[in-house]
């Protein structure tokens, strides 16, 4: 761990504290590449009325926009709290290379942000989850995958 890593984590925590002072959630994130901060994000769930506006997601969106790519390979994310399942999935989809986090999921739970329910739901078969999941019109939906598979000019991700 370098002094730059610590600098980025301090910035993520500073952003989280600033966001609380402004009425938002206690989460901040920083994305860096090649020793430079590329983008930052804070939790905007209540500010933006967007349940997906977690700090990591807003930082990923900002970094992708700034770098002009959906592939953030070579980037590192520093987040004030261990990523929730949604954010962790987004980090993987964005191909970030490393995650540093401050608070862990137990600290988050103690502060009222409990992701344990989500982890439990994901472990259940789809038919047993709290929100019903039922397949519908699969053959029709498969036509989009067939078109994708046949396309020769697609951008894979």
PDB file of C-alpha atoms in Angstrom, residues 6-153:
ATOM      1  CA  UNK A   6      -3.774   6.369   1.555  1.00  0.00           C
ATOM      2  CA  UNK A   7      -4.338   9.766  -0.065  1.00  0.00           C
ATOM      3  CA  UNK A   8      -7.139   8.337  -2.204  1.00  0.00           C
ATOM      4  CA  UNK A   9      -8.765   6.611   0.764  1.00  0.00           C
ATOM      5  CA  UNK A  10      -8.579   9.813   2.794  1.00  0.00           C
ATOM      6  CA  UNK A  11     -10.330  11.586  -0.072  1.00  0.00           C
ATOM      7  CA  UNK A  12     -13.055   8.921  -0.207  1.00  0.00           C
ATOM      8  CA  UNK A  13     -13.652   9.342   3.526  1.00  0.00           C
ATOM      9  CA  UNK A  14     -13.584  13.149   3.204  1.00  0.00           C
ATOM     10  CA  UNK A  15     -16.214  12.912   0.462  1.00  0.00           C
ATOM     11  CA  UNK A  16     -18.367  10.666   2.650  1.00  0.00           C
ATOM     12  CA  UNK A  17     -18.214  13.131   5.553  1.00  0.00           C
ATOM     13  CA  UNK A  18     -18.954  16.071   3.256  1.00  0.00           C
ATOM     14  CA  UNK A  19     -21.927  14.187   1.829  1.00  0.00           C
ATOM     15  CA  UNK A  20     -23.337  13.592   5.333  1.00  0.00           C
ATOM     16  CA  UNK A  21     -22.954  17.309   6.093  1.00  0.00           C
ATOM     17  CA  UNK A  22     -24.992  18.018   2.957  1.00  0.00           C
ATOM     18  CA  UNK A  23     -27.749  15.619   3.968  1.00  0.00           C
ATOM     19  CA  UNK A  24     -26.636  12.601   1.951  1.00  0.00           C
ATOM     20  CA  UNK A  25     -25.514   9.107   2.814  1.00  0.00           C
ATOM     21  CA  UNK A  26     -22.128   8.416   4.453  1.00  0.00           C
ATOM     22  CA  UNK A  27     -20.403   7.034   1.369  1.00  0.00           C
ATOM     23  CA  UNK A  28     -17.643   8.342  -0.892  1.00  0.00           C
ATOM     24  CA  UNK A  29     -15.535   6.789  -3.635  1.00  0.00           C
ATOM     25  CA  UNK A  30     -12.460   7.666  -5.677  1.00  0.00           C
ATOM     26  CA  UNK A  31     -11.237   6.039  -8.888  1.00  0.00           C
ATOM     27  CA  UNK A  32      -7.589   6.405  -9.852  1.00  0.00           C
ATOM     28  CA  UNK A  33      -5.414   5.309 -12.741  1.00  0.00           C
ATOM     29  CA  UNK A  34      -1.660   5.549 -13.150  1.00  0.00           C
ATOM     30  CA  UNK A  35      -1.245   7.526  -9.930  1.00  0.00           C
ATOM     31  CA  UNK A  36      -3.882  10.128 -10.814  1.00  0.00           C
ATOM     32  CA  UNK A  37      -7.412  10.567  -9.506  1.00  0.00           C
ATOM     33  CA  UNK A  38      -9.755  10.115 -12.456  1.00  0.00           C
ATOM     34  CA  UNK A  39     -13.154  10.541 -10.802  1.00  0.00           C
ATOM     35  CA  UNK A  40     -14.987  10.714  -7.508  1.00  0.00           C
ATOM     36  CA  UNK A  41     -18.496   9.919  -6.375  1.00  0.00           C
ATOM     37  CA  UNK A  42     -20.762  10.271  -3.390  1.00  0.00           C
ATOM     38  CA  UNK A  43     -24.006   8.630  -2.423  1.00  0.00           C
ATOM     39  CA  UNK A  44     -26.867  10.421  -4.162  1.00  0.00           C
ATOM     40  CA  UNK A  45     -29.726   8.047  -3.362  1.00  0.00           C
ATOM     41  CA  UNK A  46     -31.890  10.577  -1.530  1.00  0.00           C
ATOM     42  CA  UNK A  47     -30.548  13.679  -3.310  1.00  0.00           C
ATOM     43  CA  UNK A  48     -31.251  12.280  -6.776  1.00  0.00           C
ATOM     44  CA  UNK A  49     -34.157   9.970  -5.879  1.00  0.00           C
ATOM     45  CA  UNK A  50     -32.091   7.202  -7.446  1.00  0.00           C
ATOM     46  CA  UNK A  51     -31.676   3.949  -5.486  1.00  0.00           C
ATOM     47  CA  UNK A  52     -28.712   3.044  -7.717  1.00  0.00           C
ATOM     48  CA  UNK A  53     -26.780   6.276  -7.040  1.00  0.00           C
ATOM     49  CA  UNK A  54     -24.309   4.708  -4.623  1.00  0.00           C
ATOM     50  CA  UNK A  55     -20.883   6.345  -4.351  1.00  0.00           C
ATOM     51  CA  UNK A  56     -19.147   3.570  -6.273  1.00  0.00           C
ATOM     52  CA  UNK A  57     -21.713   3.694  -9.080  1.00  0.00           C
ATOM     53  CA  UNK A  58     -21.520   7.486  -9.423  1.00  0.00           C
ATOM     54  CA  UNK A  59     -17.703   7.286  -9.454  1.00  0.00           C
ATOM     55  CA  UNK A  60     -17.756   4.528 -12.098  1.00  0.00           C
ATOM     56  CA  UNK A  61     -20.127   6.583 -14.264  1.00  0.00           C
ATOM     57  CA  UNK A  62     -17.918   9.665 -13.927  1.00  0.00           C
ATOM     58  CA  UNK A  63     -14.708   7.725 -14.676  1.00  0.00           C
ATOM     59  CA  UNK A  64     -16.202   6.022 -17.731  1.00  0.00           C
ATOM     60  CA  UNK A  65     -17.429   9.387 -19.028  1.00  0.00           C
ATOM     61  CA  UNK A  66     -14.074  11.097 -18.426  1.00  0.00           C
ATOM     62  CA  UNK A  67     -12.007   8.283 -19.932  1.00  0.00           C
ATOM     63  CA  UNK A  68     -14.441   7.709 -22.792  1.00  0.00           C
ATOM     64  CA  UNK A  69     -14.701   3.968 -22.202  1.00  0.00           C
ATOM     65  CA  UNK A  70     -16.836   1.420 -20.411  1.00  0.00           C
ATOM     66  CA  UNK A  71     -13.724  -0.654 -19.663  1.00  0.00           C
ATOM     67  CA  UNK A  72     -11.963   0.707 -16.578  1.00  0.00           C
ATOM     68  CA  UNK A  73      -9.153  -1.864 -16.649  1.00  0.00           C
ATOM     69  CA  UNK A  74      -6.087  -0.471 -14.958  1.00  0.00           C
ATOM     70  CA  UNK A  75      -8.143   1.651 -12.577  1.00  0.00           C
ATOM     71  CA  UNK A  76      -8.377   1.249  -8.813  1.00  0.00           C
ATOM     72  CA  UNK A  77     -11.369   2.161  -6.655  1.00  0.00           C
ATOM     73  CA  UNK A  78     -11.137   3.484  -3.107  1.00  0.00           C
ATOM     74  CA  UNK A  79     -14.407   3.496  -1.241  1.00  0.00           C
ATOM     75  CA  UNK A  80     -15.287   4.582   2.261  1.00  0.00           C
ATOM     76  CA  UNK A  81     -17.191   1.333   2.811  1.00  0.00           C
ATOM     77  CA  UNK A  82     -17.014  -2.232   1.544  1.00  0.00           C
ATOM     78  CA  UNK A  83     -19.107  -2.275  -1.643  1.00  0.00           C
ATOM     79  CA  UNK A  84     -22.665  -3.587  -1.447  1.00  0.00           C
ATOM     80  CA  UNK A  85     -23.641  -6.413  -3.816  1.00  0.00           C
ATOM     81  CA  UNK A  86     -24.848  -3.981  -6.522  1.00  0.00           C
ATOM     82  CA  UNK A  87     -21.654  -1.929  -6.383  1.00  0.00           C
ATOM     83  CA  UNK A  88     -19.426  -4.978  -6.266  1.00  0.00           C
ATOM     84  CA  UNK A  89     -21.118  -6.320  -9.391  1.00  0.00           C
ATOM     85  CA  UNK A  90     -20.677  -2.940 -11.125  1.00  0.00           C
ATOM     86  CA  UNK A  91     -16.983  -2.910 -10.166  1.00  0.00           C
ATOM     87  CA  UNK A  92     -16.558  -6.317 -11.790  1.00  0.00           C
ATOM     88  CA  UNK A  93     -18.526  -5.265 -14.893  1.00  0.00           C
ATOM     89  CA  UNK A  94     -16.323  -2.152 -15.195  1.00  0.00           C
ATOM     90  CA  UNK A  95     -13.162  -4.309 -14.919  1.00  0.00           C
ATOM     91  CA  UNK A  96     -11.620  -2.253 -12.124  1.00  0.00           C
ATOM     92  CA  UNK A  97      -8.370  -3.865 -11.050  1.00  0.00           C
ATOM     93  CA  UNK A  98      -8.400  -3.423  -7.280  1.00  0.00           C
ATOM     94  CA  UNK A  99     -10.688  -2.346  -4.436  1.00  0.00           C
ATOM     95  CA  UNK A 100      -9.643  -0.577  -1.260  1.00  0.00           C
ATOM     96  CA  UNK A 101     -12.348   0.021   1.352  1.00  0.00           C
ATOM     97  CA  UNK A 102     -12.580   1.663   4.764  1.00  0.00           C
ATOM     98  CA  UNK A 103     -15.623   0.483   6.720  1.00  0.00           C
ATOM     99  CA  UNK A 104     -16.650  -3.136   6.288  1.00  0.00           C
ATOM    100  CA  UNK A 105     -20.142  -4.605   5.883  1.00  0.00           C
ATOM    101  CA  UNK A 106     -20.459  -5.108   9.650  1.00  0.00           C
ATOM    102  CA  UNK A 107     -19.726  -1.422  10.252  1.00  0.00           C
ATOM    103  CA  UNK A 108     -22.351  -0.579   7.630  1.00  0.00           C
ATOM    104  CA  UNK A 109     -24.904  -2.835   9.314  1.00  0.00           C
ATOM    105  CA  UNK A 110     -24.249  -1.148  12.679  1.00  0.00           C
ATOM    106  CA  UNK A 111     -24.916   2.226  11.004  1.00  0.00           C
ATOM    107  CA  UNK A 112     -28.232   1.008   9.564  1.00  0.00           C
ATOM    108  CA  UNK A 113     -27.079  -0.132   6.093  1.00  0.00           C
ATOM    109  CA  UNK A 114     -27.633  -3.886   6.174  1.00  0.00           C
ATOM    110  CA  UNK A 115     -26.841  -5.743   2.957  1.00  0.00           C
ATOM    111  CA  UNK A 116     -27.087  -9.158   4.610  1.00  0.00           C
ATOM    112  CA  UNK A 117     -30.680  -9.541   3.370  1.00  0.00           C
ATOM    113  CA  UNK A 118     -29.450  -9.175  -0.211  1.00  0.00           C
ATOM    114  CA  UNK A 119     -26.724 -11.769   0.209  1.00  0.00           C
ATOM    115  CA  UNK A 120     -29.330 -14.164   1.647  1.00  0.00           C
ATOM    116  CA  UNK A 121     -31.741 -13.507  -1.233  1.00  0.00           C
ATOM    117  CA  UNK A 122     -29.073 -14.133  -3.876  1.00  0.00           C
ATOM    118  CA  UNK A 123     -28.304 -17.505  -2.312  1.00  0.00           C
ATOM    119  CA  UNK A 124     -31.927 -18.656  -2.685  1.00  0.00           C
ATOM    120  CA  UNK A 125     -33.366 -20.251  -5.820  1.00  0.00           C
ATOM    121  CA  UNK A 126     -35.233 -17.598  -7.848  1.00  0.00           C
ATOM    122  CA  UNK A 127     -38.637 -19.062  -6.968  1.00  0.00           C
ATOM    123  CA  UNK A 128     -37.960 -18.680  -3.214  1.00  0.00           C
ATOM    124  CA  UNK A 129     -36.888 -15.031  -3.191  1.00  0.00           C
ATOM    125  CA  UNK A 130     -38.984 -12.308  -1.553  1.00  0.00           C
ATOM    126  CA  UNK A 131     -39.648 -10.628  -4.905  1.00  0.00           C
ATOM    127  CA  UNK A 132     -41.236 -13.211  -7.214  1.00  0.00           C
ATOM    128  CA  UNK A 133     -39.240 -14.018 -10.347  1.00  0.00           C
ATOM    129  CA  UNK A 134     -41.076 -15.734 -13.187  1.00  0.00           C
ATOM    130  CA  UNK A 135     -39.913 -16.359 -16.748  1.00  0.00           C
ATOM    131  CA  UNK A 136     -42.110 -14.869 -19.472  1.00  0.00           C
ATOM    132  CA  UNK A 137     -41.846 -14.920 -23.291  1.00  0.00           C
ATOM    133  CA  UNK A 138     -38.379 -16.483 -23.282  1.00  0.00           C
ATOM    134  CA  UNK A 139     -38.479 -17.524 -26.962  1.00  0.00           C
ATOM    135  CA  UNK A 140     -39.259 -13.934 -27.960  1.00  0.00           C
ATOM    136  CA  UNK A 141     -36.544 -12.564 -25.701  1.00  0.00           C
ATOM    137  CA  UNK A 142     -34.037 -15.026 -27.140  1.00  0.00           C
ATOM    138  CA  UNK A 143     -34.367 -13.268 -30.497  1.00  0.00           C
ATOM    139  CA  UNK A 144     -32.286 -10.375 -29.129  1.00  0.00           C
ATOM    140  CA  UNK A 145     -29.487 -12.778 -28.166  1.00  0.00           C
ATOM    141  CA  UNK A 146     -29.682 -14.404 -31.599  1.00  0.00           C
ATOM    142  CA  UNK A 147     -29.366 -10.973 -33.246  1.00  0.00           C
ATOM    143  CA  UNK A 148     -26.409 -10.129 -30.975  1.00  0.00           C
ATOM    144  CA  UNK A 149     -24.686 -13.430 -31.709  1.00  0.00           C
ATOM    145  CA  UNK A 150     -25.130 -12.935 -35.469  1.00  0.00           C
ATOM    146  CA  UNK A 151     -23.959  -9.317 -35.496  1.00  0.00           C
ATOM    147  CA  UNK A 152     -20.489  -8.851 -36.936  1.00  0.00           C
ATOM    148  CA  UNK A 153     -20.106  -5.171 -36.010  1.00  0.00           C
TER     149      UNK A 153
END
